[in-house]
Coordinates of C-alpha atoms and ligand atoms in Angstrom, one line a residue:
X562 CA 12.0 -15.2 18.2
X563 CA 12.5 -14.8 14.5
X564 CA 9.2 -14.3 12.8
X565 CA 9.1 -16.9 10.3
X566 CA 9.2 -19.2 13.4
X567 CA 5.8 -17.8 14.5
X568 CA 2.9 -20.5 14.9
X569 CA 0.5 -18.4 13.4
X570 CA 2.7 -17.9 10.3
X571 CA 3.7 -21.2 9.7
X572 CA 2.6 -22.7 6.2
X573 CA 1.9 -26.1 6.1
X574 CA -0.8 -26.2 9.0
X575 CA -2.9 -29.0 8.9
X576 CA -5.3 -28.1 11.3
X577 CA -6.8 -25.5 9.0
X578 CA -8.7 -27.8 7.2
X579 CA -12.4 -28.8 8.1
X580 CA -12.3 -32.5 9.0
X581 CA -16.2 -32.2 8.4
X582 CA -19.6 -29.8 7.8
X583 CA -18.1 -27.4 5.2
X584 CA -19.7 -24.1 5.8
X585 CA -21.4 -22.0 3.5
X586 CA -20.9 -18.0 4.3
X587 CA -19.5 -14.9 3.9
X588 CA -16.5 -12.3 4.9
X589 CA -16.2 -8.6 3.9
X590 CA -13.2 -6.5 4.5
X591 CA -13.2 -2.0 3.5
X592 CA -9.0 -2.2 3.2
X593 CA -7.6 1.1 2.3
X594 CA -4.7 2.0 -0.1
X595 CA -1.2 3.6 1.5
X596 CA 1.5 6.2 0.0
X597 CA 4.9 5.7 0.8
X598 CA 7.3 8.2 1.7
X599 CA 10.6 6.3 2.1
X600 CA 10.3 3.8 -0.9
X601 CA 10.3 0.5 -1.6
X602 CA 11.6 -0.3 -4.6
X603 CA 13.9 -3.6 -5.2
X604 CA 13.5 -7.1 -4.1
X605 CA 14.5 -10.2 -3.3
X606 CA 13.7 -13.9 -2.8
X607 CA 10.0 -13.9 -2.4
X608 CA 8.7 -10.4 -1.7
X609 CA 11.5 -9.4 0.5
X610 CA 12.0 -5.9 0.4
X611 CA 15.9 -4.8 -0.3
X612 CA 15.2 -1.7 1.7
X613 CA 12.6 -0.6 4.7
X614 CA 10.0 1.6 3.7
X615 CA 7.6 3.8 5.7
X616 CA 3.6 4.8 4.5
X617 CA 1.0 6.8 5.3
X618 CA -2.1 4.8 5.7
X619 CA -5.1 6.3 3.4
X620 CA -8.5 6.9 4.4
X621 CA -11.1 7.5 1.6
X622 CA -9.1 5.4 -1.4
X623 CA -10.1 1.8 -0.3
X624 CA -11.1 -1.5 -1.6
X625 CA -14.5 -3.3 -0.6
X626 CA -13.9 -7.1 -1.2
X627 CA -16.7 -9.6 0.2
X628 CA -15.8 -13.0 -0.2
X629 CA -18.9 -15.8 -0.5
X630 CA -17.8 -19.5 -0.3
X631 CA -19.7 -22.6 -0.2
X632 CA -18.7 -26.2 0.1
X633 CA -16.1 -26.9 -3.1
X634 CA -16.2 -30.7 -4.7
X635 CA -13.6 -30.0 -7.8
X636 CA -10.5 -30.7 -5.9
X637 CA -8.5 -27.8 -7.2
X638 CA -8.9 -24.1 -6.2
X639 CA -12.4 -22.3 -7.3
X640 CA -12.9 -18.6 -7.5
X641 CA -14.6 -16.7 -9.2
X642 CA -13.9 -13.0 -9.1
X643 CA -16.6 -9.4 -9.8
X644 CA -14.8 -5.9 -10.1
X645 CA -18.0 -3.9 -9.6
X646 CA -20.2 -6.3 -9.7
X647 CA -19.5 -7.3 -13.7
X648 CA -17.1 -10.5 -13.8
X649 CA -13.3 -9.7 -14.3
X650 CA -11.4 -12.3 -16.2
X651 CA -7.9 -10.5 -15.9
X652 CA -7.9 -10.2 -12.2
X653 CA -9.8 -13.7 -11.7
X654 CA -6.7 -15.2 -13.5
X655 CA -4.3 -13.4 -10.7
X656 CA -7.0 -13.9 -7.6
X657 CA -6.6 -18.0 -8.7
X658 CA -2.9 -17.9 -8.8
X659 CA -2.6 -16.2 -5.5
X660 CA -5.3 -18.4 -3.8
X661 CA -3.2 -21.6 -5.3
X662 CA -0.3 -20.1 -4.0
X663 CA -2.0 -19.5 -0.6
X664 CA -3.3 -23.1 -0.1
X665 CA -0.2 -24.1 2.6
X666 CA -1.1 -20.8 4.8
X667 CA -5.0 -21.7 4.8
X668 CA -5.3 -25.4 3.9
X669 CA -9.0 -25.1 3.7
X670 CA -8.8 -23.1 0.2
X671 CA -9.1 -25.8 -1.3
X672 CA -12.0 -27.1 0.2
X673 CA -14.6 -24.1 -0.3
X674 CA -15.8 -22.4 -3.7
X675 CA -15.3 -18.8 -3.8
X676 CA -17.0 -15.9 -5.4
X677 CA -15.4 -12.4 -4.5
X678 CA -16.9 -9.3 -5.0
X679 CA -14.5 -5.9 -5.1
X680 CA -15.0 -2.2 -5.5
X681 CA -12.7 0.3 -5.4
X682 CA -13.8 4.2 -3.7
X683 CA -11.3 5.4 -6.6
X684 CA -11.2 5.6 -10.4
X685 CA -9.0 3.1 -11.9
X686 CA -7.0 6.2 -14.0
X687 CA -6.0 7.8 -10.4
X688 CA -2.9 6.0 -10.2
X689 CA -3.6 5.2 -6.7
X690 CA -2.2 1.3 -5.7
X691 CA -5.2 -0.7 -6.0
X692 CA -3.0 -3.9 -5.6
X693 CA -2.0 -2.9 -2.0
X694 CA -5.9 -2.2 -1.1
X695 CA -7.3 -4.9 -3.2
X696 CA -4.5 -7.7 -1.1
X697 CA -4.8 -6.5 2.0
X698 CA -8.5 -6.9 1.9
X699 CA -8.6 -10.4 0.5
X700 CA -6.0 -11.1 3.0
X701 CA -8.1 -10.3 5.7
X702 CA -11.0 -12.1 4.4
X703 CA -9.0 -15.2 4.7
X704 CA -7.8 -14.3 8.2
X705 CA -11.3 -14.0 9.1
X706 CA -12.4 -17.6 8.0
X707 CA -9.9 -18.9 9.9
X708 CA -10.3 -16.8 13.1
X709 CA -13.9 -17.8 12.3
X710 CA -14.1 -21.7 12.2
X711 CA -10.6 -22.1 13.2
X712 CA -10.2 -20.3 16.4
X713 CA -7.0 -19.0 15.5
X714 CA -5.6 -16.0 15.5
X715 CA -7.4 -14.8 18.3
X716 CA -5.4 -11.6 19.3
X717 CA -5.5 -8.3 17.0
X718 CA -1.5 -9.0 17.0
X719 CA -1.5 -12.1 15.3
X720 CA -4.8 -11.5 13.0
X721 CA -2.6 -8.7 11.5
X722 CA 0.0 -9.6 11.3
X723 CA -0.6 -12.9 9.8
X724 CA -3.4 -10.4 7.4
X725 CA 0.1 -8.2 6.8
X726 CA 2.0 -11.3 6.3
X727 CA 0.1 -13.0 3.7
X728 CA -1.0 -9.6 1.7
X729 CA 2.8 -9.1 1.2
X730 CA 2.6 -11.9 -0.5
X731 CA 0.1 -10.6 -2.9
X732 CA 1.6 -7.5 -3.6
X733 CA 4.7 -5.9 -1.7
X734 CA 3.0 -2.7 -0.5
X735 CA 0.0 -4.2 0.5
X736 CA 1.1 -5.3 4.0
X737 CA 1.6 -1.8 4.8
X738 CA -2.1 -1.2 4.2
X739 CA -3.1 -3.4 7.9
X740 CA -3.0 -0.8 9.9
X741 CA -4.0 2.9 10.2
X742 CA -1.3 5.7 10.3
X743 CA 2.4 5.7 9.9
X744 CA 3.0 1.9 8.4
X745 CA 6.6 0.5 8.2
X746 CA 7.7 -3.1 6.2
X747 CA 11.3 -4.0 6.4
X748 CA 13.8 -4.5 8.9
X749 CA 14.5 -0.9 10.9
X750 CA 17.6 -0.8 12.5
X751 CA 16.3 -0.4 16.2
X752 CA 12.9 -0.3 15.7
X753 CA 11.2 -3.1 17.6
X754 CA 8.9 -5.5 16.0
X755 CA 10.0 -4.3 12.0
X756 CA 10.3 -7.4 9.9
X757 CA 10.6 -7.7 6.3
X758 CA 7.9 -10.3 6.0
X759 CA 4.9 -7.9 7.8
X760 CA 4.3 -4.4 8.2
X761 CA 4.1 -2.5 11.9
X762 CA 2.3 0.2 12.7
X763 CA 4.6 2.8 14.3
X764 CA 1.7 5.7 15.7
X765 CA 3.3 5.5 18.9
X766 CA 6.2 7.5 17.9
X767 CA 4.9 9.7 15.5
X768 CA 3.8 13.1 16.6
X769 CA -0.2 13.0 16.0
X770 CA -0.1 16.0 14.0
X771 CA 1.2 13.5 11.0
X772 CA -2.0 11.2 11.8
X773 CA -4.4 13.6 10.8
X774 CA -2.1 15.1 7.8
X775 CA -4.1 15.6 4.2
X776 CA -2.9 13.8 1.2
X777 CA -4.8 15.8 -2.0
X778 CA -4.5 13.5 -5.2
X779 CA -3.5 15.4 -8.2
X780 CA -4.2 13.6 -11.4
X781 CA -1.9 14.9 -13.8
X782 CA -2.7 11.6 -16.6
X783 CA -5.2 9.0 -16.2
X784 CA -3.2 6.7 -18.5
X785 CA -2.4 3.1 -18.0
X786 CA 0.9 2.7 -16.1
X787 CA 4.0 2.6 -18.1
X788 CA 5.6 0.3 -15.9
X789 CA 4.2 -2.9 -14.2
X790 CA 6.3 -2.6 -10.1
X791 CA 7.3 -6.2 -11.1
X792 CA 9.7 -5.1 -14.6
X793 CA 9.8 -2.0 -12.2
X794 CA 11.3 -4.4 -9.2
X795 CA 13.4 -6.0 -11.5
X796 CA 15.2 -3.4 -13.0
X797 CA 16.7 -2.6 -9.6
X798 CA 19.0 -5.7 -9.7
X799 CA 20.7 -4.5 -12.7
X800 CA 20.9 -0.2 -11.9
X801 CA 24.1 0.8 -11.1
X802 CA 23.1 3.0 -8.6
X803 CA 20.8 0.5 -6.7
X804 CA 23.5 -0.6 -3.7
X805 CA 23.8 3.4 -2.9
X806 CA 19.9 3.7 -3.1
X807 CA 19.3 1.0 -0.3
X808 CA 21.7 2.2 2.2
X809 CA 20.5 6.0 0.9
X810 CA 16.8 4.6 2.2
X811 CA 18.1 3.3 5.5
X812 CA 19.4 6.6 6.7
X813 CA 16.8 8.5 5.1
X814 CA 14.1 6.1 7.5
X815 CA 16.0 6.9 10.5
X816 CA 16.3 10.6 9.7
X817 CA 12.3 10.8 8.8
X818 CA 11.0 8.9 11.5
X819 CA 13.4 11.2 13.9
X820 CA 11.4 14.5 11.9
X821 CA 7.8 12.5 12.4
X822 CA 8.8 12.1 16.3
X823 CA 10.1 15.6 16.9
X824 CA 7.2 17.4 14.2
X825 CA 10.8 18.7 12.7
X826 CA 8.4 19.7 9.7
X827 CA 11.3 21.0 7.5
X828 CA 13.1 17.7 7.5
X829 CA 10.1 15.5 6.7
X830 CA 9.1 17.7 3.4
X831 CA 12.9 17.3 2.7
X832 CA 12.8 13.7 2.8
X833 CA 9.7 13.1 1.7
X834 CA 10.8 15.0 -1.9
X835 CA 14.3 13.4 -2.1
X836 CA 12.3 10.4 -1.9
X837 CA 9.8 10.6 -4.4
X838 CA 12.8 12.3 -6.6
X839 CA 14.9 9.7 -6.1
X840 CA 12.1 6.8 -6.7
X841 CA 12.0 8.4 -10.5
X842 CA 15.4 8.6 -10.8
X843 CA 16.0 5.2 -10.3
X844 CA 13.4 4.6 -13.3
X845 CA 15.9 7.2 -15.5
X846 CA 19.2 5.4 -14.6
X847 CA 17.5 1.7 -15.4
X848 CA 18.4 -0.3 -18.3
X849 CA 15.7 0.1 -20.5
X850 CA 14.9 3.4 -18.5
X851 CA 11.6 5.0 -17.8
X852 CA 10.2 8.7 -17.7
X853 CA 6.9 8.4 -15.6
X854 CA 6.7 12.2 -14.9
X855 CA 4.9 14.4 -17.6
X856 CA 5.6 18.1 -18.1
X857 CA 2.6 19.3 -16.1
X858 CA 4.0 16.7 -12.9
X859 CA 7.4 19.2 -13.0
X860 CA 5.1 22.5 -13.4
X861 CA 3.3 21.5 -10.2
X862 CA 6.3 20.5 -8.5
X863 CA 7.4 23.7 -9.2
X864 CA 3.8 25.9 -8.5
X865 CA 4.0 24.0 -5.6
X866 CA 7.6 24.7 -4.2
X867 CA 6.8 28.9 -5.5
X868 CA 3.7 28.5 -2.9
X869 CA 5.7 27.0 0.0
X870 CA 8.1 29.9 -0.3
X871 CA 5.6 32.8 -0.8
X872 CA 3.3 31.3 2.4
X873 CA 5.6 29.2 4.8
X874 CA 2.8 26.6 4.4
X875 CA 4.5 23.5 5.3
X876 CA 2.7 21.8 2.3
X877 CA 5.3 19.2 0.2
X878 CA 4.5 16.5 -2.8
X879 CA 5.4 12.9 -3.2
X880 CA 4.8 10.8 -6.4
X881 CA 4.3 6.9 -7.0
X882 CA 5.3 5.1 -9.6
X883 CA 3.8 7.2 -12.5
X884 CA 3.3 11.0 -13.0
X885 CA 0.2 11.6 -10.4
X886 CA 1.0 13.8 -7.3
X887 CA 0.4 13.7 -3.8
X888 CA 0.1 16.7 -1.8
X889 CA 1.3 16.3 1.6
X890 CA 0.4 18.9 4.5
X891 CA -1.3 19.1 7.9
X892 CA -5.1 19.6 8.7
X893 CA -4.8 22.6 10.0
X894 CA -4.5 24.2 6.4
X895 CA -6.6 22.4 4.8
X896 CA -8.9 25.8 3.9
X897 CA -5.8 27.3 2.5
X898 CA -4.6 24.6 0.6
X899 CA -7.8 23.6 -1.3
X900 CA -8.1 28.0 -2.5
X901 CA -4.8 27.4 -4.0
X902 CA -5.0 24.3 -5.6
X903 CA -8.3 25.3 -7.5
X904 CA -6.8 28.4 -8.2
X905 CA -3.7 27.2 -9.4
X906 CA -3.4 23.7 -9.9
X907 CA -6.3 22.8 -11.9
X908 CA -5.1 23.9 -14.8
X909 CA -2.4 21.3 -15.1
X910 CA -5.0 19.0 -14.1
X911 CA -6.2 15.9 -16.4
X912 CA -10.1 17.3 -16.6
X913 CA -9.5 19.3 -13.2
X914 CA -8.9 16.5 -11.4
X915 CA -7.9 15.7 -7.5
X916 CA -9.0 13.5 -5.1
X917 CA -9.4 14.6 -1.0
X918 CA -8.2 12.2 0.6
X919 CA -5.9 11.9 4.7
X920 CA -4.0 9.7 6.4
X921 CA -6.7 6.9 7.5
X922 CA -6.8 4.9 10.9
X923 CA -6.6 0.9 8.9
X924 CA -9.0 -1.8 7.7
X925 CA -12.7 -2.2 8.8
X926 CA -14.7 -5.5 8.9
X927 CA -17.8 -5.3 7.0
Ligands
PMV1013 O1 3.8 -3.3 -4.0 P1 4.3 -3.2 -5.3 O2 5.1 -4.4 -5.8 O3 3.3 -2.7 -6.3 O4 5.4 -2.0 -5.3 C1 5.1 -0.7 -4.9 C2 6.2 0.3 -5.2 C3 6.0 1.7 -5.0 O5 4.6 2.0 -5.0 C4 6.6 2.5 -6.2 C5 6.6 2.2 -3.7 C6 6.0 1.8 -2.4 O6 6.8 1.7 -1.5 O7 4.8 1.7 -2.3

């Protein structure tokens, strides 16, 4: 069965409404933020992804969103949206459009009055993707009003997926965020259950030394981003090199997913690097182009690369979108690690910087 032919992803469900006794209550979702090592970065029609792409589920860079509605008389969409308690105009402007835009999923939008409350566990400059925890948590919300008064989506399967479904649809990343672990979204050439409309959590062939790997956040800037992942998106339709990059990210999937099964350490750090290279490279070769890395981003890459030879520490970086970097490596050393980046990373650090954070086991209900 194709999965747009699911029940519990049709739009257009008129059974979601309340045919009387609007209730007044409340939802809260803790949603956490993910880190992709095979990118996703292109796309198509609405929020289809022009490649697969595989995360890492974080565990301490999350998003607390509690949603309060009450009975709603204006006929349109209400919402009114806090970022730390303190009203947000910006992103009540964006939480209206995506509710509007999410009235044929959940028909009863439109019938309650929303006030949403969100805080995130990390600073705003961190660079972390506070779109894919701030989604998936709102999209879970509204999953649990209508498991709630609906009694629908009454197995984890479909709560999730239709959660991972409609957080897509808020920001592309964010339906990777459902789910603890190793996360992919986007078709997988024989991988059961990928889809490019939800993520899929794929733990049970991932060796479980990658489920309890570290991810240390070093903040190189705490600057605004220099480019939105929509103009970012976008720009992938005109590169030149943007066919090669999404056949480049289907082999590179099957190869890390391969390494992740195996614990073929060498491969994943290789992949993982090409990636993140290769995600910034596609920024330089765009038309206008983009440098998101700063001088002190290349000096760790290179501390770090110097440190991996001198040790063996199987201890590798990715990057996002901008010039913050993620150090990759397993629990085991964690002690190690730490010594040498306060040693010898801090120094390239915006104000010393770095955040502890690991690969996290998914959303929690409130
Ligand atoms: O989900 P978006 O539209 O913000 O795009 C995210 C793109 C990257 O973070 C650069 C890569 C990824 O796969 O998360």
């Amino acid at each position: 069965m194709n999965s747009t032919e699911k029940k519990s992803l049709q739009p257009e469900n008129p059974s979601l409404t309340f045919k009387s006794d609007i209730p007044n209550g409340k939802v809260a979702w803790k949603s956490p933020s993910n880190i992709a090592l095979v990118k996703y970065w292109g796309k198509k029609d609405i929020q289809i992804p022009c490649n697969p792409s595989v995360s890492f589920t974080l565990n301490t860079s999350v998003t607390e969103t509690s949603l309060e509605f009450e009975p709603n008389t204006s006929g349109g969409v209400s919402v009114e949206f806090y970022l730390d308690k303190t009203r947000n105009e910006k992103f009540e402007t964006k939480i209206l459009s995506f509710l509007e835009a999410m009235v044929p999923y959940f028909p009863f939008i439109k019938q309650l009055k929303f006030k949403a409350f969100s805080s995130n566990t990390f600073p705003h400059s961190a660079g972390i993707a506070s779109s894919a925890s701030g989604m998936s948590a709102l999209a879970l919300c509204l999953c649990s009003i209508e498991k709630q008064y609906f009694n629908s989506l009454s197995t984890d399967n479909e709560f999730y997926e239709k959660a991972s479904y409609i957080a897509r649809l808020g920001s592309g990343s964010a339906c990777r965020s459902l789910y603890g672990g190793v996360v992919s979204w986007g078709e997988i050439a024989g991988v059961n259950n990928t889809s490019n409309e939800f993520g899929t959590c794929l733990n049970d062939n991932i060796h479980p030394d990658f489920l309890t790997f570290k991810d240390s956040i070093l903040i190189v800037d705490a600057g605004q981003k220099k480019v939105s992942s929509r103009v970012g998106h976008g720009l992938m339709n005109t590169n030149p090199f943007s066919n090669e990059r999404f056949k480049q990210a289907n082999t590179n999937i099957a190869t890390l997913l391969k390494a992740m099964k195996e614990n073929d350490m060498e491969t994943f750090m290789s992949i993982t690097e090409s990636e993140a290279l290769t995600l910034h490279a596609m920024m330089m070769t765009s038309m206008p182009y983009f440098l998101l890395m700063k001088p002190n981003t290349i000096s760790l890459i290179e501390k770090i690369w110097d440190y991996r030879q001198q040790t063996g520490h199987p201890v590798c970086f990715t990057l996002d979108a901008g010039p913050n970097i993620h150090l990759l490596y397993p629990e085991r050393i964690e002690k190690e690690v730490n010594s040498f980046i306060e040693s010898d990373l801090t120094l390239f650090l915006h104000d010393s910087c770095w955040l502890k954070d690991s690969v996290g086991k998914g959303p929690q209900m409130l």
